[in-house]
XYZ file of N, CA, C and O in Angstrom:
704
model
N 61.618 -37.719 -107.137
C 61.149 -36.856 -106.063
C 60.858 -37.665 -104.814
O 61.231 -37.281 -103.728
N 60.198 -38.792 -104.991
C 59.863 -39.631 -103.837
C 61.118 -40.132 -103.137
O 61.167 -40.162 -101.902
N 62.141 -40.524 -103.892
C 63.376 -41.019 -103.288
C 64.083 -39.922 -102.496
O 64.655 -40.170 -101.433
N 64.028 -38.708 -103.001
C 64.687 -37.586 -102.341
C 63.862 -37.007 -101.196
O 64.387 -36.245 -100.375
N 62.579 -37.360 -101.135
C 61.675 -36.813 -100.122
C 60.873 -37.945 -99.486
O 59.697 -38.145 -99.814
N 61.496 -38.703 -98.588
C 60.806 -39.839 -97.958
C 59.480 -39.415 -97.327
O 59.373 -38.333 -96.744
N 58.486 -40.267 -97.487
C 57.152 -39.980 -96.953
C 56.257 -39.233 -97.916
O 55.070 -39.072 -97.660
N 56.821 -38.759 -99.024
C 55.997 -38.049 -100.000
C 55.180 -39.065 -100.798
O 55.438 -40.257 -100.769
N 54.181 -38.552 -101.494
C 53.331 -39.400 -102.333
C 53.321 -38.831 -103.742
O 53.324 -37.615 -103.929
N 53.310 -39.711 -104.718
C 53.228 -39.306 -106.123
C 51.837 -39.640 -106.643
O 51.336 -40.741 -106.458
N 51.243 -38.648 -107.302
C 49.897 -38.798 -107.855
C 49.911 -38.261 -109.276
O 50.537 -37.244 -109.547
N 49.220 -38.937 -110.174
C 49.117 -38.368 -111.509
C 48.861 -39.378 -112.597
O 48.459 -40.510 -112.349
N 49.127 -38.906 -113.810
C 48.878 -39.722 -114.990
C 49.794 -39.285 -116.115
O 50.312 -38.179 -116.118
N 49.973 -40.198 -117.050
C 50.673 -39.920 -118.295
C 49.733 -40.381 -119.402
O 49.502 -41.591 -119.557
N 49.120 -39.424 -120.086
C 48.088 -39.714 -121.088
C 46.951 -40.524 -120.476
O 46.418 -41.440 -121.096
N 46.595 -40.177 -119.246
C 45.476 -40.798 -118.551
C 45.832 -41.992 -117.698
O 45.058 -42.389 -116.832
N 46.998 -42.572 -117.905
C 47.362 -43.801 -117.205
C 48.301 -43.521 -116.038
O 49.232 -42.718 -116.158
N 48.056 -44.205 -114.911
C 48.911 -44.031 -113.730
C 50.306 -44.556 -114.047
O 50.472 -45.713 -114.414
N 51.337 -43.698 -113.895
C 52.706 -44.148 -114.161
C 53.175 -45.177 -113.121
O 52.756 -45.141 -111.963
N 54.049 -46.043 -113.548
C 54.625 -47.040 -112.654
C 55.306 -46.334 -111.482
O 55.989 -45.334 -111.658
N 55.089 -46.847 -110.289
C 55.706 -46.290 -109.091
C 54.917 -45.176 -108.433
O 55.264 -44.740 -107.340
N 53.852 -44.713 -109.075
C 53.031 -43.657 -108.480
C 52.082 -44.281 -107.460
O 51.561 -45.370 -107.676
N 51.868 -43.583 -106.361
C 50.971 -44.067 -105.311
C 49.512 -44.003 -105.735
O 48.712 -44.839 -105.323
N 49.196 -42.997 -106.527
C 47.808 -42.753 -106.919
C 47.712 -42.373 -108.390
O 48.589 -41.674 -108.906
N 46.630 -42.791 -109.034
C 46.363 -42.227 -110.357
C 45.817 -40.809 -110.168
O 45.677 -40.334 -109.038
N 45.474 -40.150 -111.239
C 44.909 -38.801 -111.152
C 43.410 -38.903 -110.852
O 42.576 -38.502 -111.646
N 43.096 -39.444 -109.699
C 41.721 -39.725 -109.303
C 41.363 -38.954 -108.045
O 41.927 -39.208 -106.981
N 40.418 -38.010 -108.137
C 40.029 -37.288 -106.925
C 39.391 -38.196 -105.879
O 39.580 -37.987 -104.678
N 38.669 -39.205 -106.303
C 38.035 -40.117 -105.347
C 39.104 -40.904 -104.593
O 39.053 -41.039 -103.362
N 40.086 -41.401 -105.314
C 41.156 -42.161 -104.650
C 42.003 -41.251 -103.762
O 42.437 -41.666 -102.689
N 42.244 -40.020 -104.183
C 43.011 -39.090 -103.356
C 42.267 -38.784 -102.056
O 42.875 -38.713 -100.985
N 40.953 -38.628 -102.146
C 40.160 -38.337 -100.954
C 40.202 -39.492 -99.959
O 40.111 -39.277 -98.744
N 40.363 -40.719 -100.442
C 40.383 -41.892 -99.570
C 41.790 -42.248 -99.085
O 41.940 -43.040 -98.168
N 42.811 -41.661 -99.690
C 44.211 -41.985 -99.379
C 44.674 -41.153 -98.187
O 44.315 -39.985 -98.068
N 45.490 -41.716 -97.314
C 46.007 -40.967 -96.159
C 47.125 -40.029 -96.616
O 48.258 -40.447 -96.798
N 46.784 -38.775 -96.796
C 47.748 -37.756 -97.222
C 48.129 -36.818 -96.089
O 48.898 -35.879 -96.297
N 47.619 -37.073 -94.906
C 47.849 -36.191 -93.765
C 49.345 -36.001 -93.503
O 50.078 -36.971 -93.287
N 49.805 -34.771 -93.565
C 51.189 -34.432 -93.292
C 52.179 -34.817 -94.378
O 53.387 -34.692 -94.178
N 51.691 -35.284 -95.516
C 52.581 -35.713 -96.587
C 52.664 -34.664 -97.685
O 51.696 -33.973 -97.981
N 53.822 -34.565 -98.290
C 53.978 -33.770 -99.496
C 53.491 -34.646 -100.649
O 53.865 -35.806 -100.755
N 52.646 -34.077 -101.499
C 52.145 -34.797 -102.663
C 52.705 -34.115 -103.900
O 52.541 -32.911 -104.085
N 53.370 -34.877 -104.722
C 53.850 -34.356 -105.996
C 52.915 -34.890 -107.064
O 52.559 -36.063 -107.062
N 52.474 -33.991 -107.932
C 51.524 -34.383 -108.954
C 52.128 -34.149 -110.333
O 52.762 -33.129 -110.590
N 51.887 -35.103 -111.219
C 52.321 -34.997 -112.613
C 51.139 -35.415 -113.474
O 50.586 -36.493 -113.297
N 50.735 -34.541 -114.365
C 49.660 -34.864 -115.294
C 50.086 -34.445 -116.704
O 51.014 -33.659 -116.872
N 49.379 -34.961 -117.673
C 49.691 -34.639 -119.067
C 49.175 -33.272 -119.479
O 49.586 -32.751 -120.505
N 48.269 -32.719 -118.713
C 47.667 -31.446 -119.107
C 47.824 -30.392 -118.008
O 48.591 -29.457 -118.143
N 47.088 -30.528 -116.923
C 47.029 -29.485 -115.906
C 48.367 -29.074 -115.320
O 48.716 -27.893 -115.303
N 49.151 -30.029 -114.824
C 50.426 -29.640 -114.228
C 51.400 -29.135 -115.286
O 52.228 -28.265 -115.002
N 51.273 -29.641 -116.521
C 52.119 -29.128 -117.595
C 51.782 -27.657 -117.875
O 52.674 -26.849 -118.159
N 50.501 -27.315 -117.796
C 50.078 -25.931 -117.983
C 50.607 -25.022 -116.899
O 51.022 -23.888 -117.161
N 50.618 -25.508 -115.664
C 51.157 -24.719 -114.553
C 52.635 -24.436 -114.784
O 53.091 -23.298 -114.637
N 53.383 -25.448 -115.147
C 54.811 -25.267 -115.396
C 55.033 -24.284 -116.545
O 55.870 -23.389 -116.455
N 54.253 -24.420 -117.603
C 54.410 -23.535 -118.763
C 54.046 -22.090 -118.437
O 54.605 -21.167 -119.025
N 53.119 -21.881 -117.492
C 52.648 -20.528 -117.163
C 53.289 -19.968 -115.898
O 52.843 -18.960 -115.375
N 54.358 -20.588 -115.426
C 54.937 -20.189 -114.134
C 55.438 -18.750 -114.092
O 55.635 -18.197 -113.022
N 55.624 -18.116 -115.231
C 56.074 -16.724 -115.223
C 54.912 -15.730 -115.111
O 55.131 -14.523 -115.083
N 53.691 -16.235 -115.018
C 52.525 -15.350 -114.848
C 52.671 -14.579 -113.536
O 53.248 -15.070 -112.566
N 52.123 -13.380 -113.511
C 52.178 -12.570 -112.295
C 51.541 -13.283 -111.110
O 52.095 -13.296 -110.011
N 50.384 -13.862 -111.313
C 49.705 -14.703 -110.323
C 49.065 -15.835 -111.103
O 48.653 -15.651 -112.243
N 48.966 -16.981 -110.470
C 48.506 -18.168 -111.166
C 47.667 -19.025 -110.226
O 48.080 -19.281 -109.095
N 46.504 -19.433 -110.687
C 45.630 -20.316 -109.913
C 45.337 -21.562 -110.732
O 45.142 -21.489 -111.948
N 45.271 -22.695 -110.052
C 44.734 -23.919 -110.654
C 43.245 -23.883 -110.365
O 42.830 -23.533 -109.264
N 42.453 -24.234 -111.329
C 41.006 -24.092 -111.163
C 40.282 -25.347 -111.593
O 40.777 -26.122 -112.407
N 39.119 -25.529 -111.025
C 38.233 -26.629 -111.396
C 36.844 -26.296 -110.893
O 36.651 -25.317 -110.162
N 35.891 -27.106 -111.259
C 34.525 -26.859 -110.795
C 34.400 -27.007 -109.285
O 33.606 -26.312 -108.661
N 35.185 -27.895 -108.688
C 35.024 -28.141 -107.249
C 35.430 -26.952 -106.391
O 35.072 -26.885 -105.210
N 36.159 -25.996 -106.971
C 36.534 -24.786 -106.226
C 36.282 -23.538 -107.084
O 36.986 -22.536 -106.969
N 35.270 -23.582 -107.914
C 35.005 -22.526 -108.899
C 34.749 -21.167 -108.270
O 35.371 -20.170 -108.645
N 33.831 -21.087 -107.327
C 33.488 -19.785 -106.756
C 34.642 -19.189 -105.960
O 34.908 -17.982 -106.045
N 35.345 -20.021 -105.207
C 36.492 -19.523 -104.448
C 37.572 -19.008 -105.392
O 38.207 -17.978 -105.127
N 37.781 -19.700 -106.499
C 38.759 -19.255 -107.485
C 38.317 -17.933 -108.116
O 39.121 -16.999 -108.241
N 37.066 -17.830 -108.477
C 36.552 -16.587 -109.073
C 36.724 -15.422 -108.107
O 37.136 -14.328 -108.517
N 36.428 -15.651 -106.831
C 36.600 -14.585 -105.829
C 38.069 -14.188 -105.683
O 38.400 -13.004 -105.598
N 38.966 -15.180 -105.662
C 40.390 -14.887 -105.503
C 40.933 -14.100 -106.693
O 41.675 -13.132 -106.519
N 40.537 -14.495 -107.888
C 40.994 -13.785 -109.094
C 40.441 -12.369 -109.105
O 41.167 -11.411 -109.385
N 39.175 -12.210 -108.753
C 38.575 -10.866 -108.713
C 39.255 -10.004 -107.658
O 39.558 -8.831 -107.901
N 39.505 -10.593 -106.483
C 40.126 -9.837 -105.388
C 41.554 -9.419 -105.721
O 42.043 -8.412 -105.215
N 42.230 -10.154 -106.580
C 43.599 -9.805 -106.969
C 43.639 -8.513 -107.780
O 44.688 -7.873 -107.863
N 42.503 -8.124 -108.357
C 42.381 -6.871 -109.104
C 43.484 -6.697 -110.144
O 44.076 -5.626 -110.277
N 43.719 -7.748 -110.913
C 44.755 -7.708 -111.936
C 44.200 -7.414 -113.324
O 44.939 -7.426 -114.302
N 42.906 -7.192 -113.410
C 42.277 -7.013 -114.710
C 41.733 -8.336 -115.204
O 41.642 -9.306 -114.456
N 41.374 -8.362 -116.481
C 40.825 -9.586 -117.042
C 41.875 -10.692 -117.047
O 42.985 -10.488 -117.543
N 41.526 -11.859 -116.526
C 42.495 -12.962 -116.489
C 42.616 -13.666 -117.835
O 41.764 -13.531 -118.710
N 43.660 -14.420 -117.962
C 43.843 -15.325 -119.088
C 43.580 -16.730 -118.572
O 44.115 -17.119 -117.545
N 42.759 -17.478 -119.276
C 42.465 -18.859 -118.902
C 43.233 -19.778 -119.848
O 43.192 -19.588 -121.060
N 43.911 -20.745 -119.284
C 44.672 -21.696 -120.077
C 43.924 -23.029 -120.049
O 43.823 -23.666 -119.003
N 43.398 -23.421 -121.187
C 42.649 -24.672 -121.297
C 43.641 -25.801 -121.564
O 43.976 -26.101 -122.701
N 44.111 -26.414 -120.492
C 45.172 -27.421 -120.627
C 44.681 -28.743 -121.189
O 45.486 -29.565 -121.592
N 43.378 -28.963 -121.230
C 42.856 -30.216 -121.756
C 42.626 -30.209 -123.252
O 42.034 -31.129 -123.789
N 43.086 -29.198 -123.930
C 42.917 -29.100 -125.367
C 44.063 -29.870 -126.018
O 45.133 -29.334 -126.267
N 43.857 -31.159 -126.255
C 44.927 -32.047 -126.697
C 44.704 -32.451 -128.150
O 43.902 -33.308 -128.455
N 45.458 -31.841 -129.037
C 45.294 -32.163 -130.457
C 46.481 -32.952 -130.989
O 46.541 -33.244 -132.169
N 47.419 -33.294 -130.112
C 48.658 -33.916 -130.583
C 48.859 -35.332 -130.045
O 49.970 -35.778 -129.882
N 47.789 -36.033 -129.760
C 47.904 -37.365 -129.182
C 47.672 -38.436 -130.243
O 46.529 -38.681 -130.624
N 48.725 -39.102 -130.704
C 48.548 -40.149 -131.710
C 47.634 -41.266 -131.182
O 47.728 -41.666 -130.029
N 46.770 -41.734 -132.055
C 45.914 -42.855 -131.689
C 44.741 -42.487 -130.805
O 43.979 -43.348 -130.390
N 44.596 -41.216 -130.486
C 43.476 -40.779 -129.665
C 42.756 -39.666 -130.412
O 43.372 -38.891 -131.142
N 41.462 -39.545 -130.223
C 40.746 -38.477 -130.943
C 41.216 -37.102 -130.486
O 41.661 -36.923 -129.367
N 41.147 -36.170 -131.418
C 41.467 -34.788 -131.042
C 40.535 -34.357 -129.929
O 39.352 -34.680 -129.924
N 41.067 -33.637 -128.991
C 40.280 -33.155 -127.864
C 40.136 -31.648 -128.026
O 41.119 -30.945 -128.205
N 38.927 -31.174 -127.956
C 38.708 -29.747 -128.156
C 38.663 -28.980 -126.842
O 38.405 -27.781 -126.837
N 38.916 -29.631 -125.730
C 38.960 -28.940 -124.447
C 37.605 -28.439 -123.985
O 37.540 -27.485 -123.207
N 36.528 -29.068 -124.427
C 35.192 -28.604 -124.069
C 35.021 -28.512 -122.555
O 34.493 -27.523 -122.044
N 35.481 -29.522 -121.831
C 35.329 -29.503 -120.376
C 36.076 -28.321 -119.755
O 35.541 -27.624 -118.892
N 37.291 -28.055 -120.217
C 38.059 -26.925 -119.695
C 37.431 -25.590 -120.083
O 37.388 -24.651 -119.277
N 36.951 -25.496 -121.330
C 36.338 -24.238 -121.767
C 35.049 -23.957 -121.007
O 34.783 -22.819 -120.615
N 34.242 -24.995 -120.767
C 33.022 -24.812 -119.969
C 33.354 -24.358 -118.555
O 32.701 -23.471 -117.997
N 34.373 -24.961 -117.967
C 34.777 -24.608 -116.608
C 35.298 -23.181 -116.543
O 34.914 -22.407 -115.657
N 36.160 -22.802 -117.476
C 36.704 -21.439 -117.493
C 35.603 -20.403 -117.695
O 35.583 -19.361 -117.021
N 34.683 -20.684 -118.596
C 33.566 -19.765 -118.828
C 32.736 -19.603 -117.566
O 32.360 -18.480 -117.186
N 32.457 -20.701 -116.890
C 31.672 -20.670 -115.656
C 32.382 -19.838 -114.579
O 31.767 -18.967 -113.953
N 33.675 -20.071 -114.384
C 34.430 -19.311 -113.377
C 34.451 -17.838 -113.735
O 34.277 -16.972 -112.866
N 34.629 -17.523 -115.009
C 34.660 -16.119 -115.400
C 33.296 -15.458 -115.227
O 33.219 -14.285 -114.851
N 32.214 -16.198 -115.478
C 30.883 -15.637 -115.232
C 30.712 -15.298 -113.754
O 30.181 -14.236 -113.410
N 31.158 -16.166 -112.884
C 31.082 -15.893 -111.439
C 31.926 -14.671 -111.104
O 31.496 -13.771 -110.382
N 33.151 -14.616 -111.638
C 34.062 -13.489 -111.372
C 33.428 -12.161 -111.776
O 33.531 -11.164 -111.074
N 32.706 -12.158 -112.904
C 32.092 -10.930 -113.411
C 30.716 -10.668 -112.822
O 30.105 -9.639 -113.098
N 30.202 -11.590 -112.004
C 28.872 -11.425 -111.421
C 27.761 -11.713 -112.406
O 26.614 -11.305 -112.200
N 28.070 -12.410 -113.486
C 27.058 -12.752 -114.494
C 26.249 -13.958 -114.029
O 26.684 -14.731 -113.176
N 25.102 -14.115 -114.620
C 24.245 -15.252 -114.287
C 24.908 -16.539 -114.774
O 25.350 -16.639 -115.918
N 24.979 -17.513 -113.899
C 25.549 -18.808 -114.267
C 24.796 -19.899 -113.511
O 24.214 -19.649 -112.467
N 24.815 -21.091 -114.048
C 24.090 -22.199 -113.443
C 25.040 -23.344 -113.128
O 25.580 -23.971 -114.056
N 25.230 -23.623 -111.850
C 26.083 -24.732 -111.432
C 25.546 -26.056 -111.968
O 26.319 -26.911 -112.417
N 24.239 -26.217 -111.933
C 23.644 -27.472 -112.396
C 23.892 -27.679 -113.891
O 24.213 -28.785 -114.328
N 23.753 -26.612 -114.670
C 23.948 -26.731 -116.115
C 25.394 -27.046 -116.468
O 25.661 -27.915 -117.302
N 26.346 -26.339 -115.856
C 27.747 -26.584 -116.196
C 28.171 -27.963 -115.708
O 28.919 -28.671 -116.381
N 27.689 -28.372 -114.555
C 28.008 -29.702 -114.043
C 27.539 -30.781 -115.014
O 28.303 -31.690 -115.375
N 26.304 -30.682 -115.463
C 25.757 -31.666 -116.398
C 26.492 -31.619 -117.731
O 26.772 -32.674 -118.330
N 26.816 -30.428 -118.201
C 27.487 -30.297 -119.490
C 28.894 -30.903 -119.457
O 29.291 -31.613 -120.386
N 29.638 -30.645 -118.393
C 30.989 -31.207 -118.294
C 30.923 -32.725 -118.141
O 31.690 -33.457 -118.772
N 29.996 -33.217 -117.345
C 29.849 -34.669 -117.166
C 29.489 -35.370 -118.464
O 29.808 -36.553 -118.634
N 28.868 -34.655 -119.388
C 28.433 -35.249 -120.654
C 29.469 -35.118 -121.780
O 29.213 -35.554 -122.897
N 30.640 -34.557 -121.497
C 31.648 -34.370 -122.551
C 32.303 -35.693 -122.942
O 32.320 -36.663 -122.171
N 32.862 -35.695 -124.135
C 33.641 -36.848 -124.580
C 34.809 -37.098 -123.640
O 35.187 -38.242 -123.396
N 35.411 -36.029 -123.139
C 36.550 -36.176 -122.225
C 36.153 -36.972 -120.983
O 36.902 -37.832 -120.521
N 34.976 -36.714 -120.439
C 34.508 -37.468 -119.266
C 34.361 -38.945 -119.617
O 34.806 -39.821 -118.863
N 33.765 -39.233 -120.750
C 33.580 -40.628 -121.166
C 34.923 -41.310 -121.422
O 35.130 -42.461 -121.011
N 35.848 -40.609 -122.078
C 37.170 -41.181 -122.344
C 37.935 -41.428 -121.047
O 38.653 -42.425 -120.917
N 37.773 -40.540 -120.096
C 38.432 -40.716 -118.795
C 37.931 -41.982 -118.115
O 38.724 -42.813 -117.665
N 36.637 -42.137 -118.029
C 36.079 -43.323 -117.370
C 36.443 -44.610 -118.095
O 36.572 -45.668 -117.467
N 36.639 -44.539 -119.397
C 36.976 -45.727 -120.183
C 38.401 -46.221 -119.927
O 38.749 -47.328 -120.347
N 39.208 -45.443 -119.213
C 40.583 -45.859 -118.931
C 40.645 -47.082 -118.023
O 41.639 -47.796 -118.008
N 39.600 -47.295 -117.240
C 39.544 -48.489 -116.405
C 39.955 -48.266 -114.965
O 40.553 -47.254 -114.606
N 39.625 -49.253 -114.155
C 39.757 -49.166 -112.705
C 41.150 -48.958 -112.155
O 41.301 -48.460 -111.046
N 42.184 -49.329 -112.890
C 43.538 -49.089 -112.393
C 43.904 -47.604 -112.466
O 44.785 -47.140 -111.764
N 43.194 -46.873 -113.318
C 43.570 -45.487 -113.589
C 42.548 -44.453 -113.130
O 42.903 -43.291 -112.941
N 41.304 -44.852 -112.991
C 40.252 -43.934 -112.536
C 39.279 -44.685 -111.629
O 39.192 -45.908 -111.673
N 38.572 -43.930 -110.839
C 37.486 -44.484 -110.036
C 36.189 -44.185 -110.786
O 36.045 -43.104 -111.362
N 35.235 -45.095 -110.777
C 33.980 -44.850 -111.500
C 33.262 -43.573 -111.054
O 32.493 -43.006 -111.824
N 33.527 -43.094 -109.848
C 32.866 -41.886 -109.344
C 33.685 -40.614 -109.570
O 33.289 -39.542 -109.120
N 34.821 -40.695 -110.277
C 35.673 -39.513 -110.470
C 34.958 -38.361 -111.158
O 35.116 -37.200 -110.756
N 34.196 -38.625 -112.194
C 33.524 -37.537 -112.914
C 32.478 -36.891 -112.015
O 32.397 -35.656 -111.928
N 31.706 -37.707 -111.326
C 30.706 -37.165 -110.396
C 31.372 -36.264 -109.355
O 30.866 -35.191 -109.026
N 32.518 -36.667 -108.850
C 33.270 -35.868 -107.879
C 33.746 -34.571 -108.535
O 33.618 -33.483 -107.972
N 34.301 -34.690 -109.737
C 34.919 -33.545 -110.419
C 33.914 -32.482 -110.842
O 34.282 -31.319 -111.010
N 32.651 -32.838 -111.020
C 31.648 -31.859 -111.435
C 30.782 -31.386 -110.261
O 29.779 -30.709 -110.474
N 31.189 -31.694 -109.053
C 30.475 -31.257 -107.848
C 30.867 -29.803 -107.565
O 31.801 -29.527 -106.810
N 30.180 -28.885 -108.205
C 30.515 -27.463 -108.167
C 30.569 -26.957 -106.727
O 29.654 -27.185 -105.933
N 31.675 -26.300 -106.397
C 31.919 -25.666 -105.097
C 31.923 -26.651 -103.933
O 31.592 -26.310 -102.805
N 32.368 -27.850 -104.187
C 32.561 -28.827 -103.113
C 33.502 -28.253 -102.055
O 33.355 -28.517 -100.867
N 34.489 -27.471 -102.505
C 35.482 -26.879 -101.606
C 35.433 -25.359 -101.701
O 35.200 -24.801 -102.768
N 35.701 -24.696 -100.593
C 35.685 -23.236 -100.554
C 37.105 -22.687 -100.397
O 37.414 -21.988 -99.444
N 37.973 -23.065 -101.318
C 39.326 -22.513 -101.330
C 39.795 -22.395 -102.763
O 39.363 -23.150 -103.630
N 40.682 -21.436 -102.988
C 41.309 -21.277 -104.294
C 42.717 -21.847 -104.201
O 43.332 -21.834 -103.129
N 43.217 -22.367 -105.303
C 44.543 -22.989 -105.319
C 45.519 -22.093 -106.079
O 45.738 -22.264 -107.278
N 46.074 -21.115 -105.359
C 47.060 -20.255 -105.988
C 48.401 -20.971 -106.012
O 48.807 -21.589 -105.031
N 49.077 -20.894 -107.136
C 50.369 -21.541 -107.305
C 51.458 -20.600 -106.809
O 51.484 -19.424 -107.173
N 52.327 -21.134 -105.956
C 53.459 -20.359 -105.452
C 54.708 -21.217 -105.553
O 54.667 -22.413 -105.315
N 55.839 -20.596 -105.887
C 57.094 -21.351 -105.937
C 57.682 -21.493 -104.539
O 57.519 -20.619 -103.687
N 58.351 -22.614 -104.292
C 59.091 -22.782 -103.056
C 60.282 -23.697 -103.324
O 60.549 -24.035 -104.472
N 60.965 -24.125 -102.306
C 62.152 -24.940 -102.475
C 61.911 -26.288 -103.120
O 62.842 -26.898 -103.648
N 60.699 -26.774 -103.100
C 60.376 -28.065 -103.708
C 59.878 -27.948 -105.142
O 59.781 -28.925 -105.854
N 59.510 -26.751 -105.538
C 58.986 -26.548 -106.894
C 57.819 -25.595 -106.872
O 57.817 -24.602 -106.143
N 56.798 -25.887 -107.645
C 55.585 -25.072 -107.678
C 54.558 -25.730 -106.791
O 54.258 -26.902 -106.944
N 53.997 -24.998 -105.868
C 53.062 -25.545 -104.889
C 51.702 -24.913 -105.092
O 51.566 -23.758 -105.257
């Protein structure tokens, strides 16, 4: 993709590790510090982007996280499509040599977003602390400095850091 699209940047991971030739690992802290102004960014991950590709036939599709939880909940509610389906892409039970992952961080995040969507009582502080305390957070940080920034988890659990929803749309370059 980078060769065919000069000036683009590649960001992501393969089983947590930054692939050779990628400009950035799957690190929100590093992405925030990287000059992405006016650049197309292609992302490849072992879980999230794979889930987007697998669900591309959905009527409408949003990528979600704690940093844009309320905006995502509002967008899904405003779409008036009925009860949504949440795809927990971090539920990894097929990784040799790594412990089974039960997707606790993804399930906590999806539950929190759905509570907001339904107007139910939810606590940003509680979900933030719970996700930061998951095995997945600890395993992510253990990957080391070439693959993650020590502040990535703190960044990732900063509920509503951004006020936008990330709806996936197809275009000439792929899924955006």
